[in-house]
Short mmCIF file of C-alpha atoms and ligand atoms in Angstrom, two decimals:
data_model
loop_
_atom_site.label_atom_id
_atom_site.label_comp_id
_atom_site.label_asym_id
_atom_site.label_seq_id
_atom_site.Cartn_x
_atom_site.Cartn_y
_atom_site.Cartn_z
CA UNK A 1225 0.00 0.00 0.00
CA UNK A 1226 1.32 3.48 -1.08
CA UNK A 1227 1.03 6.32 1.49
CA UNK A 1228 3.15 9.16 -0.96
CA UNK A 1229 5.28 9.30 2.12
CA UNK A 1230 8.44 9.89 -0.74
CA UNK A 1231 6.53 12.36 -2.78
CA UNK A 1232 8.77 15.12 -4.76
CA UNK A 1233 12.05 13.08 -2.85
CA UNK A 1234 15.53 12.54 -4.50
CA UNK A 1235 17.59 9.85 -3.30
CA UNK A 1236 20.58 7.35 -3.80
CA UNK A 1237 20.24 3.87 -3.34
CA UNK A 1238 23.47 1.83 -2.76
CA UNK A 1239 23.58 -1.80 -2.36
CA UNK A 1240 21.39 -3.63 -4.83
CA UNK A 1241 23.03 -6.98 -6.39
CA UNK A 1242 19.62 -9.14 -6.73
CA UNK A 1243 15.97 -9.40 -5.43
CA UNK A 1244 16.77 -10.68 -2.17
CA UNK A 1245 19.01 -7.33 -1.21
CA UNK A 1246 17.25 -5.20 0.83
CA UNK A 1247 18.28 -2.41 -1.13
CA UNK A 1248 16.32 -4.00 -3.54
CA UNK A 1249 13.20 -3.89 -1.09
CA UNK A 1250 13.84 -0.35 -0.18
CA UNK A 1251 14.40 0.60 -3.77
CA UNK A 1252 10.74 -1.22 -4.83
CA UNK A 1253 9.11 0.97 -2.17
CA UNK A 1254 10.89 4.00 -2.34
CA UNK A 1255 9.54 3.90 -5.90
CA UNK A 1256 5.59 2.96 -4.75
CA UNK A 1257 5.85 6.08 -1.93
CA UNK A 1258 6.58 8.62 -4.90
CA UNK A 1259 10.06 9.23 -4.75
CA UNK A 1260 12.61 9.47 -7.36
CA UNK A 1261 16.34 8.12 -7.55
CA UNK A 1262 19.55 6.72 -8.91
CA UNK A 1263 20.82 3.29 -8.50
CA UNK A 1264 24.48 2.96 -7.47
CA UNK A 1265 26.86 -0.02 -7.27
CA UNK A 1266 30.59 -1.04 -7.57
CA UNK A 1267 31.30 -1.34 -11.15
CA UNK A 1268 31.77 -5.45 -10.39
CA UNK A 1269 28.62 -6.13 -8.82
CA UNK A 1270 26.78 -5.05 -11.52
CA UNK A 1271 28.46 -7.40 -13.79
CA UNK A 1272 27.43 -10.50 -11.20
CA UNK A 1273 23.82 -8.45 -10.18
CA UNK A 1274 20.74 -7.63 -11.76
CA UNK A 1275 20.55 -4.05 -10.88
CA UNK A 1276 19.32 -3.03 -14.37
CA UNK A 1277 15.80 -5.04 -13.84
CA UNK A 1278 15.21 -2.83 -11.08
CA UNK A 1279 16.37 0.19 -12.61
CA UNK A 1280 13.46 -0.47 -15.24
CA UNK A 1281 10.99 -1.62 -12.44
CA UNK A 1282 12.03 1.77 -11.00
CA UNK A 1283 12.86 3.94 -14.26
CA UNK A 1284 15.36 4.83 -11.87
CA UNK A 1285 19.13 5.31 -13.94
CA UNK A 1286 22.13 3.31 -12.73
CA UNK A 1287 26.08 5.12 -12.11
CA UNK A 1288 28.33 2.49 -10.92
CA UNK A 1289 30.66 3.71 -8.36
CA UNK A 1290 33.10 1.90 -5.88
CA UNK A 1291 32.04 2.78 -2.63
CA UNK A 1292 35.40 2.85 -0.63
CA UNK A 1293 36.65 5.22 -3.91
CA UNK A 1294 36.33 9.35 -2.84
CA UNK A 1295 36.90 10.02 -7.13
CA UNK A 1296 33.40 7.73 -7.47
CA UNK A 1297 31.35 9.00 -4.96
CA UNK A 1298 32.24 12.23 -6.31
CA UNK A 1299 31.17 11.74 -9.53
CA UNK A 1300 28.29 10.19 -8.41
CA UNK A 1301 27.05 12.85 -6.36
CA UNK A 1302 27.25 15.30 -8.86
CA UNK A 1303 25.57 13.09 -11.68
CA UNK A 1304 22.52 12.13 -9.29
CA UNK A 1305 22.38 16.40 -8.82
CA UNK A 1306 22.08 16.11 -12.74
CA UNK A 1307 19.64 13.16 -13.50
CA UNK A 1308 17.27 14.41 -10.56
CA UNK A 1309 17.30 17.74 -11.02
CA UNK A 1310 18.31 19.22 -7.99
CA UNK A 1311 19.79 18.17 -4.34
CA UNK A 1312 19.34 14.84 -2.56
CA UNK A 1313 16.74 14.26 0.03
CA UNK A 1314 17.60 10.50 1.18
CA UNK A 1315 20.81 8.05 0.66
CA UNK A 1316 20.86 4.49 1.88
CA UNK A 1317 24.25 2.96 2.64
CA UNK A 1318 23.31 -0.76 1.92
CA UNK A 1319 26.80 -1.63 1.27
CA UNK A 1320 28.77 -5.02 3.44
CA UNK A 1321 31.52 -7.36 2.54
CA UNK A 1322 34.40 -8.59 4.70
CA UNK A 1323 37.31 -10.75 2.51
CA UNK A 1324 37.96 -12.47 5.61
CA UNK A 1325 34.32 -14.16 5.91
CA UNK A 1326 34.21 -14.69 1.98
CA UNK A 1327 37.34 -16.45 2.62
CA UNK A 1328 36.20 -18.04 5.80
CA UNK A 1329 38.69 -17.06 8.32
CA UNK A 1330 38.46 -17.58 11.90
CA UNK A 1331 38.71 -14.30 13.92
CA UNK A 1332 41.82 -15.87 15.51
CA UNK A 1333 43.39 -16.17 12.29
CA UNK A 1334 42.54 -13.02 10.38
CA UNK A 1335 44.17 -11.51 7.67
CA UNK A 1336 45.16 -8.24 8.34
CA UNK A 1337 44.90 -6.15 5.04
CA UNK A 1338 41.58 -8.22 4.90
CA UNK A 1339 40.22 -6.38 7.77
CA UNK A 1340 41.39 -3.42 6.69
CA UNK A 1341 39.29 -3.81 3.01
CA UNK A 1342 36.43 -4.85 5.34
CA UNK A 1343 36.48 -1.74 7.18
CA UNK A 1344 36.66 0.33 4.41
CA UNK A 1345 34.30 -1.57 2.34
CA UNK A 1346 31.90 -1.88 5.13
CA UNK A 1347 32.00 1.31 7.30
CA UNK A 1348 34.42 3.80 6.06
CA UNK A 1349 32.87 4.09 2.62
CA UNK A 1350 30.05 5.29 4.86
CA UNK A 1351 31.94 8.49 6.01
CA UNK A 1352 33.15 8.68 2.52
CA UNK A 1353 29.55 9.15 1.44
CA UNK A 1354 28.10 11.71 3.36
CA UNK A 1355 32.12 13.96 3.16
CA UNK A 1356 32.02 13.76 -0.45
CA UNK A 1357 28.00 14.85 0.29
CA UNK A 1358 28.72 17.58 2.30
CA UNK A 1359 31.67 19.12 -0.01
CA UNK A 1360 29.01 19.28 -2.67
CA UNK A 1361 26.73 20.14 -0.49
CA UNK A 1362 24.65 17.83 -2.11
CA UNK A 1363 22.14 17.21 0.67
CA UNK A 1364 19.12 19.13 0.99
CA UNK A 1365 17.66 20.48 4.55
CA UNK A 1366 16.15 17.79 6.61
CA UNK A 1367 17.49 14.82 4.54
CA UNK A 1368 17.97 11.59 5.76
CA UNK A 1369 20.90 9.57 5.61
CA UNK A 1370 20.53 5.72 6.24
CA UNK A 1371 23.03 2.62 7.02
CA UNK A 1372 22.53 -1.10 7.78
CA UNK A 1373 24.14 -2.66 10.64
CA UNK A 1374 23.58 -5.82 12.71
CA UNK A 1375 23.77 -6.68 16.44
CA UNK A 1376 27.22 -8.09 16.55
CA UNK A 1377 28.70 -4.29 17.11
CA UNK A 1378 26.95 -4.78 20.71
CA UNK A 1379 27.23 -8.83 21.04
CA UNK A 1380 29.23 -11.48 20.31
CA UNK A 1381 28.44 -13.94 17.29
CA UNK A 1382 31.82 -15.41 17.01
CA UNK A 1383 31.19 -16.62 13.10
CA UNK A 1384 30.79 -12.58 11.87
CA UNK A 1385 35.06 -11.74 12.96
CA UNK A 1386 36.02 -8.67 11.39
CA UNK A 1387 32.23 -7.75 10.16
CA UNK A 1388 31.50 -6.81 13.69
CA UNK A 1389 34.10 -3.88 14.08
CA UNK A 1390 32.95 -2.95 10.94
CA UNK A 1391 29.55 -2.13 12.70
CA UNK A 1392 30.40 -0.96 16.02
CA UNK A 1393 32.76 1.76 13.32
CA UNK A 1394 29.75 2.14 10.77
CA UNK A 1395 27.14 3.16 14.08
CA UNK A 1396 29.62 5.40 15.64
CA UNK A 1397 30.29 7.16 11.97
CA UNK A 1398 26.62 7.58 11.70
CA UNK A 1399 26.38 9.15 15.62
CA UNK A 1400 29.27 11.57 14.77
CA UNK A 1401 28.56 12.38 11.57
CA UNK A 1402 24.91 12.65 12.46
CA UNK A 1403 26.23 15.37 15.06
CA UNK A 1404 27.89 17.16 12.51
CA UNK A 1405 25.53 17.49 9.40
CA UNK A 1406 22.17 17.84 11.84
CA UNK A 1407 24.04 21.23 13.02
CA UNK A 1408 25.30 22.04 9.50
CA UNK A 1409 21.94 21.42 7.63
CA UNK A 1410 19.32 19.82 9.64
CA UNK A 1411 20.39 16.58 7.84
CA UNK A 1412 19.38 13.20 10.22
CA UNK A 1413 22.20 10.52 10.22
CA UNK A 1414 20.61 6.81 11.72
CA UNK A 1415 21.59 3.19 11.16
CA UNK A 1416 18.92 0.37 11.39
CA UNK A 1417 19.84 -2.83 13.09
CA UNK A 1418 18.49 -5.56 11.41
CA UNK A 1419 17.64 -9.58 11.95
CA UNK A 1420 19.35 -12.15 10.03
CA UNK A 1421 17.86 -11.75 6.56
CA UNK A 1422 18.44 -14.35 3.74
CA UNK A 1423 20.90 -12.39 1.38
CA UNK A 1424 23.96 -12.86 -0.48
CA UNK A 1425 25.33 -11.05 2.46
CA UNK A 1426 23.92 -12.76 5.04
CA UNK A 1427 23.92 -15.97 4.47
CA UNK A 1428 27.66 -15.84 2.97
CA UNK A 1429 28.37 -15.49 7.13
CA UNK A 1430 29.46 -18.98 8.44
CA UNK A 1431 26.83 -20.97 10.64
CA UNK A 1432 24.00 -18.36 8.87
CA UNK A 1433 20.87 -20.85 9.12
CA UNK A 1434 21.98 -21.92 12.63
CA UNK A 1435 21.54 -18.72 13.81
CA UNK A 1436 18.94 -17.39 11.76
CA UNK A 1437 16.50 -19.89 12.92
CA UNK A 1438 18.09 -18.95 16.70
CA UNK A 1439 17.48 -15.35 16.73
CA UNK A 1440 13.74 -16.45 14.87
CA UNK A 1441 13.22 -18.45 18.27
CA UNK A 1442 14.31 -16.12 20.38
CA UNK A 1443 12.32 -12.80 19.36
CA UNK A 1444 8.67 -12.84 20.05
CA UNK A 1445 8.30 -11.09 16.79
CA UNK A 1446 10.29 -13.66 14.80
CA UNK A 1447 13.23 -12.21 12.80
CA UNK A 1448 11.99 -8.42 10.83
CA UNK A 1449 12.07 -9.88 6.79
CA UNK A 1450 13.58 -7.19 4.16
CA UNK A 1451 10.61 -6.56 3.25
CA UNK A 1452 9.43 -5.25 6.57
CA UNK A 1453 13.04 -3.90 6.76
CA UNK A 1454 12.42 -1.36 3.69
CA UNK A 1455 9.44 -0.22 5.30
CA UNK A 1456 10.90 0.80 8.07
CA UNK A 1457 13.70 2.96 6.23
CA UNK A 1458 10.73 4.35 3.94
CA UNK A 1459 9.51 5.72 7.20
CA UNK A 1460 13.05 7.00 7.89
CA UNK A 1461 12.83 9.19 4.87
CA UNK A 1462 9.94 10.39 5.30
CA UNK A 1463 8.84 13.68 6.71
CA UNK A 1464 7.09 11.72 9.78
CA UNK A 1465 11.08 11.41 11.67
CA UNK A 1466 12.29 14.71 11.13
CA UNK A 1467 14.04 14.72 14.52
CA UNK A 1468 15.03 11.04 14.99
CA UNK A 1469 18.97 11.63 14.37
CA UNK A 1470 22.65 9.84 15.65
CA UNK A 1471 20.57 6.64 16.66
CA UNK A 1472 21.28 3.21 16.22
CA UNK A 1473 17.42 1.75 15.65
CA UNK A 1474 16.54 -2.03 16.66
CA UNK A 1475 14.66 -3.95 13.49
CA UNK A 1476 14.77 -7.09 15.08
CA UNK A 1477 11.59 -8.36 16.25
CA UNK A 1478 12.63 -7.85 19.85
CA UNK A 1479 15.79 -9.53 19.99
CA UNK A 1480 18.10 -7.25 21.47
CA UNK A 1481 15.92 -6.96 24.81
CA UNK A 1482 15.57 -10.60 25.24
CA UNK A 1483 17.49 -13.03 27.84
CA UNK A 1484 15.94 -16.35 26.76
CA UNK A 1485 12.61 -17.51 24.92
CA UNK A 1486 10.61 -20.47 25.96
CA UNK A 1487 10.94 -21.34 22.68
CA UNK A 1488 14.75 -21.84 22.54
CA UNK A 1489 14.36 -23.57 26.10
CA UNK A 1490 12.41 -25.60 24.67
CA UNK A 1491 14.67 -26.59 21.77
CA UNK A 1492 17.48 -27.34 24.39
CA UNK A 1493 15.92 -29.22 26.29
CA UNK A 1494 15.09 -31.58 23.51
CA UNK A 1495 18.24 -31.78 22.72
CA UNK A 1496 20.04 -32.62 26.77
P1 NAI B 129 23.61 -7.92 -0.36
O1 NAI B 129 24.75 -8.86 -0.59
O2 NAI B 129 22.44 -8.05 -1.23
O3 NAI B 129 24.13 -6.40 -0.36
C1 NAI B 129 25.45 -6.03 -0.06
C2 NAI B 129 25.85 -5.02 -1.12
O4 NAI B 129 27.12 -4.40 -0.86
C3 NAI B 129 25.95 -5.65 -2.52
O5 NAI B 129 25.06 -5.01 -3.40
C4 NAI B 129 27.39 -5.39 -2.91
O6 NAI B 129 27.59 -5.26 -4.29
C5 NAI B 129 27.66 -4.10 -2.14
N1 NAI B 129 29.09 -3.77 -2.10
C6 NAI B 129 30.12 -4.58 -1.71
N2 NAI B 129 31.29 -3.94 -1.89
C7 NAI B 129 31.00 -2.70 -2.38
C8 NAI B 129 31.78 -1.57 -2.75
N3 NAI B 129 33.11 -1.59 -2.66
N4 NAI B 129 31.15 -0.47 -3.23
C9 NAI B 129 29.80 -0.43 -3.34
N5 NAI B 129 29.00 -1.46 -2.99
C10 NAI B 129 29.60 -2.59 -2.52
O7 NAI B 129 23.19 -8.18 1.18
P2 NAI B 129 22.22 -7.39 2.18
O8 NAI B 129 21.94 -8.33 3.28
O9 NAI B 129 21.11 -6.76 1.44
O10 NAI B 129 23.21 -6.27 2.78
C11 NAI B 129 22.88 -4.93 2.88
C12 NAI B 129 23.33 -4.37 4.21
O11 NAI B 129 22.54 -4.94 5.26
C13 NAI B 129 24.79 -4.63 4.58
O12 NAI B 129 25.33 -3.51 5.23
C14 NAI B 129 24.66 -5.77 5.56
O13 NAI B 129 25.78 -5.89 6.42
C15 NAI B 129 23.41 -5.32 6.30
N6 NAI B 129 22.77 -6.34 7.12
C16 NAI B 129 22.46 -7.55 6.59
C17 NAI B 129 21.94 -8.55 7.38
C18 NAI B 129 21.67 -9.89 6.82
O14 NAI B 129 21.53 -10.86 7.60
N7 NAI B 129 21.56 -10.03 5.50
C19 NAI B 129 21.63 -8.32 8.81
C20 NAI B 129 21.95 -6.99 9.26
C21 NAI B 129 22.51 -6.05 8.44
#
């Protein structure tokens, strides 16, 4: 159901490889709420992905850029100015990948220049975004800027190694940043937290289904689908959060407040 909650908005969407990302999600309902955008993603992916389906779905054009490159998002920036027509209302950072996991390193046996690509990849590129924003100023007032991060910067879930630094540095990015662009142009700066979610992403993290179906048991809720996920940063955008800023926001189906559900009690107790 459409609500015109984007209507008149600009935005970039990063992050869309296939149907299952949740860019892809956010993308499909960014487009039913009104709003307009460009598709971004590195210049690889899109060789592998099927991001120019969605760009029709969307009528929405496509300008690869490498996330973690300053010369890309610069040239992005100023060609989404040009194809929309004006400044930028929302981004979403939808961007994760850690060489170490692909390659399936323990997190006692990292590789080091590994972690570093995974930090760049996965949280720097995040600061890169919204500097390279702000020298254009590219944003206009009250945007909304928007990252995806998972529970492990808070907890430990020993399969996810370097991915989880890359988190805890993506949230704290988003809560300084968010400090500095709310003061320099009312822009709002949040990441969402989300469940386990069945993407080339996720499940490329060892032990995935193990605990995807845990953190399903344990949250009264069940885990938050992308779906539901894409809603939520639709409402993000919209004009109804205006002063929600610097926050790290729980889409999780209420498992970061629980101890223990009956439900995974029960399950050990079938198996002792
Ligand atoms: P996905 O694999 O569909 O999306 C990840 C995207 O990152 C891909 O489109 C990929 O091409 C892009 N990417 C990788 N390197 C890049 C670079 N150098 N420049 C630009 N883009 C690059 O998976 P998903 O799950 O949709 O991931 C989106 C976000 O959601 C990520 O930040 C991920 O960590 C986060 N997240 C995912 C969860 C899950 O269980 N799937 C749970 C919580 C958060």
């Amino acid at each position: 159901m459409s609500y015109n909650l984007l209507k008149g908005k600009k935005g970039i969407i990063f992050g869309a490889l296939d149907e299952k990302s949740i860019a892809w999600k956010v993308a499909m309902r960014a487009k039913e709420e009104g709003a307009e955008f460009v598709l971004t993603n590195a210049p690889l992916a899109m060789r592998m992905g099927e991001i120019n389906k969605l760009a029709e779905a969307c009528n929405a054009q496509v300008i690869p850029a490498d996330a973690t490159s300053v010369e890309d998002l610069e040239n992005l920036f100023s060609k989404a100015q040009e194809i929309l027509g004006g400044k930028i209302d929302f981004v979403l950072h939808s961007i994760g990948m850690s060489p170490n996991i692909r390659k399936g390193k323990t997190y006692g046996d990292l590789n080091y220049d590994w972690f570093q690509k995974t930090l760049d990849i996965s949280a720097l590129s995040f600061h890169k975004v919204m500097h390279v924003a702000e020298k254009q100023d590219a944003m206009n007032e009250w945007g909304s800027i928007l990252a995806l991060s998972y529970i492990a910067a808070q907890r430990v879930f020993p399969d996810y190694t370097d991915m989880s630094q890359a988190k805890a540095v993506l949230e704290s990015i988003a809560r300084n940043y968010g400090y500095r662009f709310g003061k320099l142009k009312k822009v709002r700066v949040n990441t969402i937290s989300q469940s386990p979610t069945k993407t080339t992403a996720g499940t490329g993290v060892g032990g995935f289904d193990a605990f995807y179906d845990y953190a399903d048991k344990m949250s009264p809720l069940g885990n938050a689908s992308a779906e539901t996920c894409a809603d939520y940063c639709i409402t993000l955008f919209s004009d109804l959060t205006k002063m929600v800023t610097m926050q790290n926001l729980m889409h999780d189906g209420g498992f970061s407040t629980m101890g223990v559900s009956e439900d995974v009690v029960e399950m050990i107790s079938k198996q002792s």
